[in-house]
Amino acid sequence: MEYSFAGLPLHVLLVHAVIVLTPLVGLLLVVLAAWPAARRVLWLPALLGAALLVPLGLITVEAGKWLEARVPEAPLIQQHTGMGEELTPWLIALLAVAALVAVWALVERADSRRASPMLSRGVRIGVAVVLVLASLAVAIGATVTLVRIGEAGSRAVWEGSFSEDPLER
């Protein structure tokens, strides 16, 4: 498969979307887990964003492998591409937590429409705490992994290819 667009490697274009969306979805999940009013309104965009990230991340990794085969061999590039797949489990975990937040939002909605709600305050608080902890764990894990991979990619591209002094170009 060809992983280029308008003459540019697709990896270089897609990676920016993954870099922006991953921490954004993670942060949104933390907010939704902790804030019931936001959860009632934003659970669907969070679920859709997390669902979009999984195939986007997989395509970005594949496009990176395609690109690696077309550039000169270098240890830094091999290190970066070797780390690329580490993000996939985190993206799946973000999707799983987004699904849990969505299910909880729907359960809360159904319970609030009952003549006599069944969910106690303790249950609501307990589930919220679990969702906040799960959201924090996957948001932090995904973001840290993303930063490590991105830093390795930046080093592979830029290390030794520019001068600190503009007069030494």
mmCIF file with all atom_site columns, C-alpha atoms in Angstrom:
data_model
loop_
_atom_site.group_PDB
_atom_site.id
_atom_site.type_symbol
_atom_site.label_atom_id
_atom_site.label_alt_id
_atom_site.label_comp_id
_atom_site.label_asym_id
_atom_site.label_entity_id
_atom_site.label_seq_id
_atom_site.pdbx_PDB_ins_code
_atom_site.Cartn_x
_atom_site.Cartn_y
_atom_site.Cartn_z
_atom_site.occupancy
_atom_site.B_iso_or_equiv
_atom_site.pdbx_formal_charge
_atom_site.auth_seq_id
_atom_site.auth_comp_id
_atom_site.auth_asym_id
_atom_site.auth_atom_id
_atom_site.pdbx_PDB_model_num
ATOM 1   C CA . MET A 1 1   ? 0.000   0.000  0.000  1.00 0.00 ? 1   MET A CA 1
ATOM 2   C CA . GLU A 1 2   ? 1.156   3.534  -0.784 1.00 0.00 ? 2   GLU A CA 1
ATOM 3   C CA . TYR A 1 3   ? 1.435   5.715  2.321  1.00 0.00 ? 3   TYR A CA 1
ATOM 4   C CA . SER A 1 4   ? 1.964   9.111  0.744  1.00 0.00 ? 4   SER A CA 1
ATOM 5   C CA . PHE A 1 5   ? -0.259  12.097 0.021  1.00 0.00 ? 5   PHE A CA 1
ATOM 6   C CA . ALA A 1 6   ? 0.545   14.927 -2.385 1.00 0.00 ? 6   ALA A CA 1
ATOM 7   C CA . GLY A 1 7   ? 4.141   13.740 -2.542 1.00 0.00 ? 7   GLY A CA 1
ATOM 8   C CA . LEU A 1 8   ? 4.614   13.736 1.246  1.00 0.00 ? 8   LEU A CA 1
ATOM 9   C CA . PRO A 1 9   ? 4.944   10.687 3.488  1.00 0.00 ? 9   PRO A CA 1
ATOM 10  C CA . LEU A 1 10  ? 1.548   10.140 5.119  1.00 0.00 ? 10  LEU A CA 1
ATOM 11  C CA . HIS A 1 11  ? 3.199   9.414  8.480  1.00 0.00 ? 11  HIS A CA 1
ATOM 12  C CA . VAL A 1 12  ? 4.483   12.976 8.692  1.00 0.00 ? 12  VAL A CA 1
ATOM 13  C CA . LEU A 1 13  ? 0.954   14.305 8.194  1.00 0.00 ? 13  LEU A CA 1
ATOM 14  C CA . LEU A 1 14  ? -0.973  11.821 10.374 1.00 0.00 ? 14  LEU A CA 1
ATOM 15  C CA . VAL A 1 15  ? 1.383   11.964 13.328 1.00 0.00 ? 15  VAL A CA 1
ATOM 16  C CA . HIS A 1 16  ? 0.279   15.526 14.084 1.00 0.00 ? 16  HIS A CA 1
ATOM 17  C CA . ALA A 1 17  ? -3.356  14.451 14.422 1.00 0.00 ? 17  ALA A CA 1
ATOM 18  C CA . VAL A 1 18  ? -2.357  11.637 16.798 1.00 0.00 ? 18  VAL A CA 1
ATOM 19  C CA . ILE A 1 19  ? -0.188  14.034 18.829 1.00 0.00 ? 19  ILE A CA 1
ATOM 20  C CA . VAL A 1 20  ? -3.072  16.474 19.286 1.00 0.00 ? 20  VAL A CA 1
ATOM 21  C CA . LEU A 1 21  ? -5.988  14.067 19.675 1.00 0.00 ? 21  LEU A CA 1
ATOM 22  C CA . THR A 1 22  ? -4.467  11.571 22.117 1.00 0.00 ? 22  THR A CA 1
ATOM 23  C CA . PRO A 1 23  ? -3.910  13.960 25.065 1.00 0.00 ? 23  PRO A CA 1
ATOM 24  C CA . LEU A 1 24  ? -7.092  15.856 24.164 1.00 0.00 ? 24  LEU A CA 1
ATOM 25  C CA . VAL A 1 25  ? -9.249  12.715 24.361 1.00 0.00 ? 25  VAL A CA 1
ATOM 26  C CA . GLY A 1 26  ? -7.444  11.680 27.559 1.00 0.00 ? 26  GLY A CA 1
ATOM 27  C CA . LEU A 1 27  ? -8.100  15.049 29.186 1.00 0.00 ? 27  LEU A CA 1
ATOM 28  C CA . LEU A 1 28  ? -11.716 15.013 28.037 1.00 0.00 ? 28  LEU A CA 1
ATOM 29  C CA . LEU A 1 29  ? -12.210 11.582 29.625 1.00 0.00 ? 29  LEU A CA 1
ATOM 30  C CA . VAL A 1 30  ? -10.830 12.828 32.946 1.00 0.00 ? 30  VAL A CA 1
ATOM 31  C CA . VAL A 1 31  ? -13.192 15.818 32.840 1.00 0.00 ? 31  VAL A CA 1
ATOM 32  C CA . LEU A 1 32  ? -16.179 13.621 31.943 1.00 0.00 ? 32  LEU A CA 1
ATOM 33  C CA . ALA A 1 33  ? -15.374 11.110 34.663 1.00 0.00 ? 33  ALA A CA 1
ATOM 34  C CA . ALA A 1 34  ? -15.264 13.863 37.281 1.00 0.00 ? 34  ALA A CA 1
ATOM 35  C CA . TRP A 1 35  ? -18.044 16.162 36.060 1.00 0.00 ? 35  TRP A CA 1
ATOM 36  C CA . PRO A 1 36  ? -21.516 14.639 35.608 1.00 0.00 ? 36  PRO A CA 1
ATOM 37  C CA . ALA A 1 37  ? -22.969 17.656 33.755 1.00 0.00 ? 37  ALA A CA 1
ATOM 38  C CA . ALA A 1 38  ? -20.207 17.474 31.137 1.00 0.00 ? 38  ALA A CA 1
ATOM 39  C CA . ARG A 1 39  ? -20.582 13.694 30.924 1.00 0.00 ? 39  ARG A CA 1
ATOM 40  C CA . ARG A 1 40  ? -24.279 14.054 30.043 1.00 0.00 ? 40  ARG A CA 1
ATOM 41  C CA . VAL A 1 41  ? -23.420 16.270 27.067 1.00 0.00 ? 41  VAL A CA 1
ATOM 42  C CA . LEU A 1 42  ? -19.968 15.179 25.844 1.00 0.00 ? 42  LEU A CA 1
ATOM 43  C CA . TRP A 1 43  ? -19.877 11.404 26.268 1.00 0.00 ? 43  TRP A CA 1
ATOM 44  C CA . LEU A 1 44  ? -20.621 10.792 22.577 1.00 0.00 ? 44  LEU A CA 1
ATOM 45  C CA . PRO A 1 45  ? -17.886 13.107 21.185 1.00 0.00 ? 45  PRO A CA 1
ATOM 46  C CA . ALA A 1 46  ? -15.410 11.517 23.615 1.00 0.00 ? 46  ALA A CA 1
ATOM 47  C CA . LEU A 1 47  ? -16.414 8.021  22.495 1.00 0.00 ? 47  LEU A CA 1
ATOM 48  C CA . LEU A 1 48  ? -16.206 8.967  18.815 1.00 0.00 ? 48  LEU A CA 1
ATOM 49  C CA . GLY A 1 49  ? -12.824 10.658 19.326 1.00 0.00 ? 49  GLY A CA 1
ATOM 50  C CA . ALA A 1 50  ? -11.418 7.613  21.098 1.00 0.00 ? 50  ALA A CA 1
ATOM 51  C CA . ALA A 1 51  ? -12.879 5.311  18.423 1.00 0.00 ? 51  ALA A CA 1
ATOM 52  C CA . LEU A 1 52  ? -11.243 7.430  15.708 1.00 0.00 ? 52  LEU A CA 1
ATOM 53  C CA . LEU A 1 53  ? -7.863  7.343  17.454 1.00 0.00 ? 53  LEU A CA 1
ATOM 54  C CA . VAL A 1 54  ? -7.454  3.563  17.254 1.00 0.00 ? 54  VAL A CA 1
ATOM 55  C CA . PRO A 1 55  ? -7.487  3.242  13.441 1.00 0.00 ? 55  PRO A CA 1
ATOM 56  C CA . LEU A 1 56  ? -5.697  6.585  13.093 1.00 0.00 ? 56  LEU A CA 1
ATOM 57  C CA . GLY A 1 57  ? -2.910  5.326  15.351 1.00 0.00 ? 57  GLY A CA 1
ATOM 58  C CA . LEU A 1 58  ? -2.685  2.013  13.487 1.00 0.00 ? 58  LEU A CA 1
ATOM 59  C CA . ILE A 1 59  ? -2.498  3.750  10.093 1.00 0.00 ? 59  ILE A CA 1
ATOM 60  C CA . THR A 1 60  ? 0.123   6.166  11.431 1.00 0.00 ? 60  THR A CA 1
ATOM 61  C CA . VAL A 1 61  ? 2.273   3.245  12.627 1.00 0.00 ? 61  VAL A CA 1
ATOM 62  C CA . GLU A 1 62  ? 1.943   1.463  9.283  1.00 0.00 ? 62  GLU A CA 1
ATOM 63  C CA . ALA A 1 63  ? 2.770   4.675  7.430  1.00 0.00 ? 63  ALA A CA 1
ATOM 64  C CA . GLY A 1 64  ? 5.833   5.007  9.668  1.00 0.00 ? 64  GLY A CA 1
ATOM 65  C CA . LYS A 1 65  ? 6.989   1.503  8.748  1.00 0.00 ? 65  LYS A CA 1
ATOM 66  C CA . TRP A 1 66  ? 6.462   2.355  5.077  1.00 0.00 ? 66  TRP A CA 1
ATOM 67  C CA . LEU A 1 67  ? 8.548   5.512  5.517  1.00 0.00 ? 67  LEU A CA 1
ATOM 68  C CA . GLU A 1 68  ? 11.299  3.690  7.432  1.00 0.00 ? 68  GLU A CA 1
ATOM 69  C CA . ALA A 1 69  ? 11.801  1.389  4.434  1.00 0.00 ? 69  ALA A CA 1
ATOM 70  C CA . ARG A 1 70  ? 12.376  4.452  2.235  1.00 0.00 ? 70  ARG A CA 1
ATOM 71  C CA . VAL A 1 71  ? 14.960  6.390  4.258  1.00 0.00 ? 71  VAL A CA 1
ATOM 72  C CA . PRO A 1 72  ? 18.600  5.545  4.972  1.00 0.00 ? 72  PRO A CA 1
ATOM 73  C CA . GLU A 1 73  ? 19.106  3.174  7.885  1.00 0.00 ? 73  GLU A CA 1
ATOM 74  C CA . ALA A 1 74  ? 19.867  4.949  11.127 1.00 0.00 ? 74  ALA A CA 1
ATOM 75  C CA . PRO A 1 75  ? 19.802  3.759  14.743 1.00 0.00 ? 75  PRO A CA 1
ATOM 76  C CA . LEU A 1 76  ? 17.622  6.697  15.844 1.00 0.00 ? 76  LEU A CA 1
ATOM 77  C CA . ILE A 1 77  ? 14.992  5.937  13.189 1.00 0.00 ? 77  ILE A CA 1
ATOM 78  C CA . GLN A 1 78  ? 14.996  2.260  14.127 1.00 0.00 ? 78  GLN A CA 1
ATOM 79  C CA . GLN A 1 79  ? 14.571  3.205  17.789 1.00 0.00 ? 79  GLN A CA 1
ATOM 80  C CA . HIS A 1 80  ? 11.634  5.479  16.916 1.00 0.00 ? 80  HIS A CA 1
ATOM 81  C CA . THR A 1 81  ? 9.860   2.936  14.718 1.00 0.00 ? 81  THR A CA 1
ATOM 82  C CA . GLY A 1 82  ? 10.496  0.209  17.281 1.00 0.00 ? 82  GLY A CA 1
ATOM 83  C CA . MET A 1 83  ? 8.618   2.299  19.844 1.00 0.00 ? 83  MET A CA 1
ATOM 84  C CA . GLY A 1 84  ? 5.712   3.224  17.556 1.00 0.00 ? 84  GLY A CA 1
ATOM 85  C CA . GLU A 1 85  ? 3.538   0.227  18.338 1.00 0.00 ? 85  GLU A CA 1
ATOM 86  C CA . GLU A 1 86  ? 3.748   0.916  22.082 1.00 0.00 ? 86  GLU A CA 1
ATOM 87  C CA . LEU A 1 87  ? 0.994   3.502  21.661 1.00 0.00 ? 87  LEU A CA 1
ATOM 88  C CA . THR A 1 88  ? -1.606  1.056  20.308 1.00 0.00 ? 88  THR A CA 1
ATOM 89  C CA . PRO A 1 89  ? -2.519  -0.575 23.657 1.00 0.00 ? 89  PRO A CA 1
ATOM 90  C CA . TRP A 1 90  ? -2.946  2.883  25.185 1.00 0.00 ? 90  TRP A CA 1
ATOM 91  C CA . LEU A 1 91  ? -5.271  3.965  22.377 1.00 0.00 ? 91  LEU A CA 1
ATOM 92  C CA . ILE A 1 92  ? -7.334  0.822  22.928 1.00 0.00 ? 92  ILE A CA 1
ATOM 93  C CA . ALA A 1 93  ? -7.382  1.587  26.674 1.00 0.00 ? 93  ALA A CA 1
ATOM 94  C CA . LEU A 1 94  ? -8.605  5.139  25.936 1.00 0.00 ? 94  LEU A CA 1
ATOM 95  C CA . LEU A 1 95  ? -11.405 3.636  23.853 1.00 0.00 ? 95  LEU A CA 1
ATOM 96  C CA . ALA A 1 96  ? -12.299 1.186  26.634 1.00 0.00 ? 96  ALA A CA 1
ATOM 97  C CA . VAL A 1 97  ? -12.483 3.961  29.230 1.00 0.00 ? 97  VAL A CA 1
ATOM 98  C CA . ALA A 1 98  ? -14.500 6.130  26.819 1.00 0.00 ? 98  ALA A CA 1
ATOM 99  C CA . ALA A 1 99  ? -16.928 3.223  26.432 1.00 0.00 ? 99  ALA A CA 1
ATOM 100 C CA . LEU A 1 100 ? -17.214 2.893  30.222 1.00 0.00 ? 100 LEU A CA 1
ATOM 101 C CA . VAL A 1 101 ? -17.861 6.637  30.565 1.00 0.00 ? 101 VAL A CA 1
ATOM 102 C CA . ALA A 1 102 ? -20.509 6.407  27.828 1.00 0.00 ? 102 ALA A CA 1
ATOM 103 C CA . VAL A 1 103 ? -22.235 3.440  29.472 1.00 0.00 ? 103 VAL A CA 1
ATOM 104 C CA . TRP A 1 104 ? -22.203 5.213  32.830 1.00 0.00 ? 104 TRP A CA 1
ATOM 105 C CA . ALA A 1 105 ? -23.659 8.369  31.265 1.00 0.00 ? 105 ALA A CA 1
ATOM 106 C CA . LEU A 1 106 ? -26.485 6.314  29.776 1.00 0.00 ? 106 LEU A CA 1
ATOM 107 C CA . VAL A 1 107 ? -27.104 4.471  33.052 1.00 0.00 ? 107 VAL A CA 1
ATOM 108 C CA . GLU A 1 108 ? -27.256 7.782  34.914 1.00 0.00 ? 108 GLU A CA 1
ATOM 109 C CA . ARG A 1 109 ? -29.637 9.202  32.310 1.00 0.00 ? 109 ARG A CA 1
ATOM 110 C CA . ALA A 1 110 ? -31.953 6.201  32.543 1.00 0.00 ? 110 ALA A CA 1
ATOM 111 C CA . ASP A 1 111 ? -31.847 6.285  36.353 1.00 0.00 ? 111 ASP A CA 1
ATOM 112 C CA . SER A 1 112 ? -32.634 9.995  36.511 1.00 0.00 ? 112 SER A CA 1
ATOM 113 C CA . ARG A 1 113 ? -35.768 9.418  34.405 1.00 0.00 ? 113 ARG A CA 1
ATOM 114 C CA . ARG A 1 114 ? -37.165 6.843  36.828 1.00 0.00 ? 114 ARG A CA 1
ATOM 115 C CA . ALA A 1 115 ? -39.874 7.892  39.268 1.00 0.00 ? 115 ALA A CA 1
ATOM 116 C CA . SER A 1 116 ? -37.667 6.646  42.101 1.00 0.00 ? 116 SER A CA 1
ATOM 117 C CA . PRO A 1 117 ? -33.986 6.496  41.106 1.00 0.00 ? 117 PRO A CA 1
ATOM 118 C CA . MET A 1 118 ? -32.149 3.340  42.170 1.00 0.00 ? 118 MET A CA 1
ATOM 119 C CA . LEU A 1 119 ? -28.575 4.667  42.201 1.00 0.00 ? 119 LEU A CA 1
ATOM 120 C CA . SER A 1 120 ? -27.523 5.917  45.601 1.00 0.00 ? 120 SER A CA 1
ATOM 121 C CA . ARG A 1 121 ? -25.184 8.831  46.141 1.00 0.00 ? 121 ARG A CA 1
ATOM 122 C CA . GLY A 1 122 ? -22.509 6.384  47.345 1.00 0.00 ? 122 GLY A CA 1
ATOM 123 C CA . VAL A 1 123 ? -22.750 4.330  44.149 1.00 0.00 ? 123 VAL A CA 1
ATOM 124 C CA . ARG A 1 124 ? -22.522 7.468  42.002 1.00 0.00 ? 124 ARG A CA 1
ATOM 125 C CA . ILE A 1 125 ? -19.449 8.679  43.909 1.00 0.00 ? 125 ILE A CA 1
ATOM 126 C CA . GLY A 1 126 ? -17.818 5.234  43.840 1.00 0.00 ? 126 GLY A CA 1
ATOM 127 C CA . VAL A 1 127 ? -18.256 4.843  40.090 1.00 0.00 ? 127 VAL A CA 1
ATOM 128 C CA . ALA A 1 128 ? -17.040 8.410  39.529 1.00 0.00 ? 128 ALA A CA 1
ATOM 129 C CA . VAL A 1 129 ? -13.874 7.723  41.546 1.00 0.00 ? 129 VAL A CA 1
ATOM 130 C CA . VAL A 1 130 ? -13.164 4.541  39.565 1.00 0.00 ? 130 VAL A CA 1
ATOM 131 C CA . LEU A 1 131 ? -13.771 6.354  36.274 1.00 0.00 ? 131 LEU A CA 1
ATOM 132 C CA . VAL A 1 132 ? -11.533 9.285  37.287 1.00 0.00 ? 132 VAL A CA 1
ATOM 133 C CA . LEU A 1 133 ? -8.704  6.941  38.297 1.00 0.00 ? 133 LEU A CA 1
ATOM 134 C CA . ALA A 1 134 ? -9.051  4.875  35.109 1.00 0.00 ? 134 ALA A CA 1
ATOM 135 C CA . SER A 1 135 ? -9.206  8.028  32.977 1.00 0.00 ? 135 SER A CA 1
ATOM 136 C CA . LEU A 1 136 ? -6.151  9.511  34.681 1.00 0.00 ? 136 LEU A CA 1
ATOM 137 C CA . ALA A 1 137 ? -4.200  6.281  34.276 1.00 0.00 ? 137 ALA A CA 1
ATOM 138 C CA . VAL A 1 138 ? -4.861  5.898  30.551 1.00 0.00 ? 138 VAL A CA 1
ATOM 139 C CA . ALA A 1 139 ? -4.557  9.634  29.807 1.00 0.00 ? 139 ALA A CA 1
ATOM 140 C CA . ILE A 1 140 ? -1.182  9.830  31.541 1.00 0.00 ? 140 ILE A CA 1
ATOM 141 C CA . GLY A 1 141 ? 0.030   6.505  30.129 1.00 0.00 ? 141 GLY A CA 1
ATOM 142 C CA . ALA A 1 142 ? -0.972  7.389  26.574 1.00 0.00 ? 142 ALA A CA 1
ATOM 143 C CA . THR A 1 143 ? 0.496   10.878 26.774 1.00 0.00 ? 143 THR A CA 1
ATOM 144 C CA . VAL A 1 144 ? 3.807   9.766  28.308 1.00 0.00 ? 144 VAL A CA 1
ATOM 145 C CA . THR A 1 145 ? 4.148   7.017  25.696 1.00 0.00 ? 145 THR A CA 1
ATOM 146 C CA . LEU A 1 146 ? 3.294   9.470  22.923 1.00 0.00 ? 146 LEU A CA 1
ATOM 147 C CA . VAL A 1 147 ? 5.887   11.969 24.174 1.00 0.00 ? 147 VAL A CA 1
ATOM 148 C CA . ARG A 1 148 ? 8.581   9.264  24.353 1.00 0.00 ? 148 ARG A CA 1
ATOM 149 C CA . ILE A 1 149 ? 7.826   8.095  20.801 1.00 0.00 ? 149 ILE A CA 1
ATOM 150 C CA . GLY A 1 150 ? 7.627   11.651 19.484 1.00 0.00 ? 150 GLY A CA 1
ATOM 151 C CA . GLU A 1 151 ? 10.856  12.651 21.169 1.00 0.00 ? 151 GLU A CA 1
ATOM 152 C CA . ALA A 1 152 ? 12.624  9.679  19.571 1.00 0.00 ? 152 ALA A CA 1
ATOM 153 C CA . GLY A 1 153 ? 11.169  10.647 16.194 1.00 0.00 ? 153 GLY A CA 1
ATOM 154 C CA . SER A 1 154 ? 12.245  14.256 16.596 1.00 0.00 ? 154 SER A CA 1
ATOM 155 C CA . ARG A 1 155 ? 15.767  13.166 17.467 1.00 0.00 ? 155 ARG A CA 1
ATOM 156 C CA . ALA A 1 156 ? 15.817  10.851 14.443 1.00 0.00 ? 156 ALA A CA 1
ATOM 157 C CA . VAL A 1 157 ? 14.863  13.700 12.122 1.00 0.00 ? 157 VAL A CA 1
ATOM 158 C CA . TRP A 1 158 ? 16.632  16.687 13.640 1.00 0.00 ? 158 TRP A CA 1
ATOM 159 C CA . GLU A 1 159 ? 19.633  15.550 15.685 1.00 0.00 ? 159 GLU A CA 1
ATOM 160 C CA . GLY A 1 160 ? 22.770  16.820 13.983 1.00 0.00 ? 160 GLY A CA 1
ATOM 161 C CA . SER A 1 161 ? 20.867  18.441 11.114 1.00 0.00 ? 161 SER A CA 1
ATOM 162 C CA . PHE A 1 162 ? 20.771  22.042 12.321 1.00 0.00 ? 162 PHE A CA 1
ATOM 163 C CA . SER A 1 163 ? 23.078  24.549 13.907 1.00 0.00 ? 163 SER A CA 1
ATOM 164 C CA . GLU A 1 164 ? 22.524  26.329 17.217 1.00 0.00 ? 164 GLU A CA 1
ATOM 165 C CA . ASP A 1 165 ? 24.280  29.326 15.704 1.00 0.00 ? 165 ASP A CA 1
ATOM 166 C CA . PRO A 1 166 ? 22.492  30.861 12.674 1.00 0.00 ? 166 PRO A CA 1
ATOM 167 C CA . LEU A 1 167 ? 25.835  32.108 11.359 1.00 0.00 ? 167 LEU A CA 1
ATOM 168 C CA . GLU A 1 168 ? 27.155  28.525 11.047 1.00 0.00 ? 168 GLU A CA 1
ATOM 169 C CA . ARG A 1 169 ? 24.616  27.359 8.470  1.00 0.00 ? 169 ARG A CA 1
#
